[in-house]
Short mmCIF file of C-alpha atoms in Angstrom, two decimals:
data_model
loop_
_atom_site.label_atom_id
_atom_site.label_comp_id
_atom_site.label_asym_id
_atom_site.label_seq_id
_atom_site.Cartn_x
_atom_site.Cartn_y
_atom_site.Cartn_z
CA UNK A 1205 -3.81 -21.55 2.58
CA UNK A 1206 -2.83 -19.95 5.60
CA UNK A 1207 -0.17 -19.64 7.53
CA UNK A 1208 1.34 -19.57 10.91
CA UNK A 1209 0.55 -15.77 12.35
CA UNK A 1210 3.54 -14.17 14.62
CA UNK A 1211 3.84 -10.78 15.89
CA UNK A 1212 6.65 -8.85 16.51
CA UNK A 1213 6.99 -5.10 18.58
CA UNK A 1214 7.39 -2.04 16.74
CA UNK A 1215 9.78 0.88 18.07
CA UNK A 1216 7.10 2.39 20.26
CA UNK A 1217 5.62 -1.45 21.50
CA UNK A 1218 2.43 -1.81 19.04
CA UNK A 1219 2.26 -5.39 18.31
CA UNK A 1220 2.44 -5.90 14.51
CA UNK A 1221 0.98 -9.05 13.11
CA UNK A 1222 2.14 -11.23 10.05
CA UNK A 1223 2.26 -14.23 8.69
CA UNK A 1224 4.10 -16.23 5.88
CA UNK A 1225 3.55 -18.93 2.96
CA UNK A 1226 4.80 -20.13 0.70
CA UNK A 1227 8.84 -21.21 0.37
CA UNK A 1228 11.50 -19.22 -1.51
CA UNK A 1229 13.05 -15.68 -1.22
CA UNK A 1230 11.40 -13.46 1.22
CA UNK A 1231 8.19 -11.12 -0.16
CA UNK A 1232 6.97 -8.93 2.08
CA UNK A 1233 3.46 -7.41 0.79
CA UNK A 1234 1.91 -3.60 2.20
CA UNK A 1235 -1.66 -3.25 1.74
CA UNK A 1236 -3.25 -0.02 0.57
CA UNK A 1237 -5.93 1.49 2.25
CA UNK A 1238 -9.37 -0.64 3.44
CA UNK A 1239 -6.94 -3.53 3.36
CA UNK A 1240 -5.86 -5.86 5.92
CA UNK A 1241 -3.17 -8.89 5.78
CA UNK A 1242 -6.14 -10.96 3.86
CA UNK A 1243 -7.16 -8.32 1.20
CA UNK A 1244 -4.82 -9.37 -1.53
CA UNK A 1245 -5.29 -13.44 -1.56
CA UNK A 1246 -5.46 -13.49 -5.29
CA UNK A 1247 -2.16 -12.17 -5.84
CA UNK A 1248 -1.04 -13.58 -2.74
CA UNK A 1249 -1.71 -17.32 -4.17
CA UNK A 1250 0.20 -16.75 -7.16
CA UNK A 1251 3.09 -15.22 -5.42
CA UNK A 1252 3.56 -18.42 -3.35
CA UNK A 1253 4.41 -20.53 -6.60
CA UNK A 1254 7.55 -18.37 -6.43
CA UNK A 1255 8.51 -16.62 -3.31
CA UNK A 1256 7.95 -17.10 0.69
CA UNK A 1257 5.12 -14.70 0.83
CA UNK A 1258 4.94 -12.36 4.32
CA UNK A 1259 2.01 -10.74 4.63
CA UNK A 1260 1.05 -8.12 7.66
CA UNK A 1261 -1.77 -6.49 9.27
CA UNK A 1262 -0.73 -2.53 9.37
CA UNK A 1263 -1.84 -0.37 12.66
CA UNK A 1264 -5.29 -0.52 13.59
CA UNK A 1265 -6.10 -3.48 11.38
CA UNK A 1266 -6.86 -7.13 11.84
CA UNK A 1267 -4.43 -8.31 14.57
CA UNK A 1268 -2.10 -5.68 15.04
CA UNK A 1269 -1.98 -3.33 17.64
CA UNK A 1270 -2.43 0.75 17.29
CA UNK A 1271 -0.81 3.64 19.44
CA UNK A 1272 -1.92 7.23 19.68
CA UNK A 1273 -0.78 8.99 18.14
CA UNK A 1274 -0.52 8.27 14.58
CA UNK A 1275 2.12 8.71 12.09
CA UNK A 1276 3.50 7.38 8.73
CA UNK A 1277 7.06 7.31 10.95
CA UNK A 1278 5.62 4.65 12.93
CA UNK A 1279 4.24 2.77 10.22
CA UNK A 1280 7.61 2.76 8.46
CA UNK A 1281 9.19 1.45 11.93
CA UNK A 1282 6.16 -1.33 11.65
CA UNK A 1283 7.66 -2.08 8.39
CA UNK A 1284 11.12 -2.54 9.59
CA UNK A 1285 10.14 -4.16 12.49
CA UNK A 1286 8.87 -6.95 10.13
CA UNK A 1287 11.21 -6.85 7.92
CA UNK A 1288 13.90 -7.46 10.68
CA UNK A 1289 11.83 -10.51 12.30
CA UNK A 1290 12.63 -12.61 8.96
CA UNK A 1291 16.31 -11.78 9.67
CA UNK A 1292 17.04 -12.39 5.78
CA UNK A 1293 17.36 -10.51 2.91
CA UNK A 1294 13.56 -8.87 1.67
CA UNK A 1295 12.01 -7.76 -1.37
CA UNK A 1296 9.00 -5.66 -1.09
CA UNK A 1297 5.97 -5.23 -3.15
CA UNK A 1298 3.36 -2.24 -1.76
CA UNK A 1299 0.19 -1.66 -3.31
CA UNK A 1300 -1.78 1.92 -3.43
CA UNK A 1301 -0.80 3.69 -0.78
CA UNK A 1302 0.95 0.50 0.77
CA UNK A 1303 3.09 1.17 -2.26
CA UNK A 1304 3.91 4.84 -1.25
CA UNK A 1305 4.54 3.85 2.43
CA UNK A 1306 6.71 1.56 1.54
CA UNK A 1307 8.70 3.77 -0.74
CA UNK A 1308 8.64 6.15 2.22
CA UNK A 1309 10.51 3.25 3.96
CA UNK A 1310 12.90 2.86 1.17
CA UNK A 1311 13.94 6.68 1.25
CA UNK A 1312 14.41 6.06 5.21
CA UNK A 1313 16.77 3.38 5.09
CA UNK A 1314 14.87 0.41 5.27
CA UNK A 1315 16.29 -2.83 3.59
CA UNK A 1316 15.19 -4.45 0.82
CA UNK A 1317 16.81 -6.06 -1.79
CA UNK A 1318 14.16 -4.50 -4.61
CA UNK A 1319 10.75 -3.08 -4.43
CA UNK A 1320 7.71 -2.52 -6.61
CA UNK A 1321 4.86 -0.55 -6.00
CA UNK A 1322 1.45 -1.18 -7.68
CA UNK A 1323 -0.05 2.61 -8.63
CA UNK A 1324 1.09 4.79 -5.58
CA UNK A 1325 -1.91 7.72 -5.76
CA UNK A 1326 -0.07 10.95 -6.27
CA UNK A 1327 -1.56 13.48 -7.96
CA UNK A 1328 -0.11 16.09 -9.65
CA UNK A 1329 -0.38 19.64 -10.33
CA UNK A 1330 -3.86 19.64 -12.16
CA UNK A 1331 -5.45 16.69 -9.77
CA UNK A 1332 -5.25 17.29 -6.26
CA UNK A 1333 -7.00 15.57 -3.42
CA UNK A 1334 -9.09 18.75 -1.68
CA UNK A 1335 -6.92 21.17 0.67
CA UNK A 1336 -7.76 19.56 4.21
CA UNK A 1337 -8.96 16.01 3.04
CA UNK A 1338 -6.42 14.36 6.20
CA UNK A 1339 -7.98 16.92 8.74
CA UNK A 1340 -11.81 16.18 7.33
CA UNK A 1341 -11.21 12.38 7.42
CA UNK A 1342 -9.90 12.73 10.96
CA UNK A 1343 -12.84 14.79 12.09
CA UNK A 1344 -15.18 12.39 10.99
CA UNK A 1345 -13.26 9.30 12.24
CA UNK A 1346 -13.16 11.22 15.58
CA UNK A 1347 -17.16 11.52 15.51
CA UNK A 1348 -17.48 7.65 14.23
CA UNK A 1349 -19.12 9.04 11.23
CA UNK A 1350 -17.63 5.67 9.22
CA UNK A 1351 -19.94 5.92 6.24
CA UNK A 1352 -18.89 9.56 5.89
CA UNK A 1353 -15.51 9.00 6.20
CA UNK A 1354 -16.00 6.03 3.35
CA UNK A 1355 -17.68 8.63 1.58
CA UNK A 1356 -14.98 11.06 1.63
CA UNK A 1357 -12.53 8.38 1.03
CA UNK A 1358 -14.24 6.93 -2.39
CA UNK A 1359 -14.46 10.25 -3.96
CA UNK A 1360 -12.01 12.71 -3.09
CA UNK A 1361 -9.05 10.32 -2.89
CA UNK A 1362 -10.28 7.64 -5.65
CA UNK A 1363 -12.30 9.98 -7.49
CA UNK A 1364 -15.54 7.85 -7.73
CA UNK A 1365 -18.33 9.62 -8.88
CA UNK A 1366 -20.88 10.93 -5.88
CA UNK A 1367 -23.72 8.83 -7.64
CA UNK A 1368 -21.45 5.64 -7.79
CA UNK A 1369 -20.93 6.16 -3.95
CA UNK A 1370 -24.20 6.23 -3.40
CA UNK A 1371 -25.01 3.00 -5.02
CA UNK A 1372 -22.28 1.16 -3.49
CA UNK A 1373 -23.27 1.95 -0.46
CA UNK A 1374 -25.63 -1.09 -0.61
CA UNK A 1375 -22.63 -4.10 -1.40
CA UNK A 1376 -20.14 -5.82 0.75
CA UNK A 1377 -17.76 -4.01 -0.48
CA UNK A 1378 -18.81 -0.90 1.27
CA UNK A 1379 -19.78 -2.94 4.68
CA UNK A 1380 -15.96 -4.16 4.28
CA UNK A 1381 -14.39 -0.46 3.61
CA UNK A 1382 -16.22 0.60 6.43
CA UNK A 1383 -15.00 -1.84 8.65
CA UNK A 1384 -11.56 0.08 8.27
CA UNK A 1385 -12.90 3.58 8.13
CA UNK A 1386 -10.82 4.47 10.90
CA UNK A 1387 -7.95 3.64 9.29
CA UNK A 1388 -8.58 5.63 6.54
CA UNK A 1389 -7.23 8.63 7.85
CA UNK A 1390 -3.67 7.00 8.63
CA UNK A 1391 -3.67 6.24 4.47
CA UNK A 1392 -4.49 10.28 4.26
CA UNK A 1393 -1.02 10.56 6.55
CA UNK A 1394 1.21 8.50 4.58
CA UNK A 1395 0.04 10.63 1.44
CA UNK A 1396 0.93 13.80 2.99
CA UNK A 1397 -0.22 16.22 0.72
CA UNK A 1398 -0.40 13.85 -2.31
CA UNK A 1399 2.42 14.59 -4.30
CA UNK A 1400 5.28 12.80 -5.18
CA UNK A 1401 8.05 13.20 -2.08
CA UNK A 1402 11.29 14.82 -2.69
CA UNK A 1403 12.96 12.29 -0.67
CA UNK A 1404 12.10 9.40 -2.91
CA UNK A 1405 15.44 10.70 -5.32
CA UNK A 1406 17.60 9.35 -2.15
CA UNK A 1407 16.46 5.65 -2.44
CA UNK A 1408 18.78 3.55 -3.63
CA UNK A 1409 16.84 0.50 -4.03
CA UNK A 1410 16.17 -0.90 -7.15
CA UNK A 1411 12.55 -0.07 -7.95
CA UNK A 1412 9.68 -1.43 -10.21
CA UNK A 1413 6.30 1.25 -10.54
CA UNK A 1414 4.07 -0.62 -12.12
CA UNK A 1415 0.61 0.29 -13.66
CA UNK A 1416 -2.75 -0.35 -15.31
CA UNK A 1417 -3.99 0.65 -19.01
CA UNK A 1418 -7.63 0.46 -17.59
CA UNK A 1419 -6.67 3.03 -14.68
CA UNK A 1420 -7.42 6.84 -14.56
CA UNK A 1421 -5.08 9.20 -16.20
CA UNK A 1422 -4.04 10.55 -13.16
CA UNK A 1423 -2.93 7.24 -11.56
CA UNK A 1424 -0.89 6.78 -14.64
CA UNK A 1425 0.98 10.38 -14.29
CA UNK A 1426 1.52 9.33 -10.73
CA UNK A 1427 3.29 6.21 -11.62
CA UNK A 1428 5.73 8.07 -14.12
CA UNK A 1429 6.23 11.13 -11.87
CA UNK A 1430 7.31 7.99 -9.26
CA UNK A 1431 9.09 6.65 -11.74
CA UNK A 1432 10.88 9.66 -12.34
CA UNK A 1433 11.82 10.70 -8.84
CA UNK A 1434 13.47 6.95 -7.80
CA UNK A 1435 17.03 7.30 -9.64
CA UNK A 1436 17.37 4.45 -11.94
CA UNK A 1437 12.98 3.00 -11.48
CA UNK A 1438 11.47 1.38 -13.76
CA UNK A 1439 8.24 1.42 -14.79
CA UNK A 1440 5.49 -0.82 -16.81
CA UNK A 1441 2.28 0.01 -17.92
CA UNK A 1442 0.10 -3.82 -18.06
CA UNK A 1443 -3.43 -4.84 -18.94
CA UNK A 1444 -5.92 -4.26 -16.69
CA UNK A 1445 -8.85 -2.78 -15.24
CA UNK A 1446 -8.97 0.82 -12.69
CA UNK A 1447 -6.92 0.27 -10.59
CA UNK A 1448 -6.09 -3.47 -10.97
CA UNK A 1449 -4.32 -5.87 -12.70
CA UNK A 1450 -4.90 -9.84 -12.71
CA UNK A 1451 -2.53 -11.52 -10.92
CA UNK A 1452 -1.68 -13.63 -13.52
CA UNK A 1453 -0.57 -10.87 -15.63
CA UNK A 1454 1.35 -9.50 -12.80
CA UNK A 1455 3.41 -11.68 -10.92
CA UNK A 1456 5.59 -13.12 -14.20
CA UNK A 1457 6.56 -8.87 -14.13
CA UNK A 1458 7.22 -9.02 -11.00
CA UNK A 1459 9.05 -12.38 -10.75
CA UNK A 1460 11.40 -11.26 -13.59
CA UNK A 1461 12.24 -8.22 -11.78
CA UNK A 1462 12.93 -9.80 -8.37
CA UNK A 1463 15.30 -11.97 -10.03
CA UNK A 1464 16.79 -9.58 -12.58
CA UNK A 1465 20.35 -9.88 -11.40
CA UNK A 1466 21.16 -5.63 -12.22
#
């Protein structure tokens, strides 16, 4: 199902477009990186049962717009811009790095009623993405060197191993990552230098971190050290594969925490 697509101006005119399903409380959904509006339909679906489901096509994706130059500010106005176009309370769900914009948004003032996040990628002290990884990415986004910028993506900031790369490079999966190689670097951005921010201990939402048992061990420590940081979070660790959970596993956690009336 599919529904009506609208657009609405962010603070410095890019054209941000989104669309909603579904009837109930607001949901607005931030994809993570190689994502557009479309990339979570499974969890999408199920959401609908529940919740009026807003879904939106970040910078440089799909039907949005994109204006040089680039920075996680503006994609936390695009945020708020569409968040203000439902002109109604909002809950948020972001996944990936969609989940760490959008507690960058949170920790700037913008308002939702709750928020979850799905595995935000910090890393901590031991695992670090490589010193210059955003500068790299850029460089070869510059020099439309898309399968090395995929590349670079898959294993320094998901940690796939170089001989997994190099077989993937032959599915769909990798024609459809590089379709948004250059938006790969803007993900790099809103990570910053991958650690958790400071300024997440000044949101005042109530927040859900949620995680995988089948993930890496690092994606878990990042969704405690998140966890930590938010004053008051909570956080759940489900069943799942790297990196993933099955939607039907997911959304009854999620719908008991939207309406959780604390």
């Amino acid at each position: 199902m599919v529904g009506m697509i609208h657009t609405v101006t962010s603070a410095d005119g890019t054209p941000i477009a989104f669309e909603r399903r579904g009837e109930g409380p607001a949901l607005v959904v931030v994809a993570g990186a190689g994502n557009d509006r479309h990339g979570d339909e499974p969890l999408v679906a199920e959401l609908t049962a529940e919740f009026s489901v807003v879904t939106y096509d970040r910078r440089g994706r799909g039907d949005s717009g994109d204006t040089a130059p680039y920075s996680a500010e503006r994609e936390i106005e695009d945020l708020a811009a569409v968040v203000a176009a439902l002109g109604e309370p909002v809950i948020v769900h972001g996944i990936s790095s969609g989940g760490a914009l959008a507690l960058l948004a949170a920790a700037a003032g913008v308002p939702m009623e709750r928020l979850s996040v799905f595995e935000p990628p910090y890393r901590g002290e031991t695992e670090e993405v490589p010193e210059g990884y955003a500068d790299e990415m850029r460089e070869l986004v510059a020099a439309d060197r898309w399968d090395d910028a995929v590349a670079l993506f898959t294993m320094s900031a998901v940690g796939t191993p170089a001989e997994a790369v190099a077989a993937a490079k032959a599915t769909p999966m990798w024609a459809e990552l590089r379709s948004f190689a250059p938006t790969l670097v803007y993900d790099a951005f809103v990570m910053r230098d991958s650690k958790v921010p400071g300024e997440l201990a000044s949101i005042a939402t109530p927040v859900l971190v949620v995680n995988s048992n089948g993930s890496t061990d690092w994606l878990k420590a990042a969704a405690l050290a998140a966890a930590k940081t938010v004053p008051g979070a909570r956080q759940v660790e489900l069943d799942g594969e790297f990196h993933s959970v099955a939607p039907e596993r997911l959304v009854p956690e999620l719908s008991a925490f939207y309406r959780d009336p604390r």
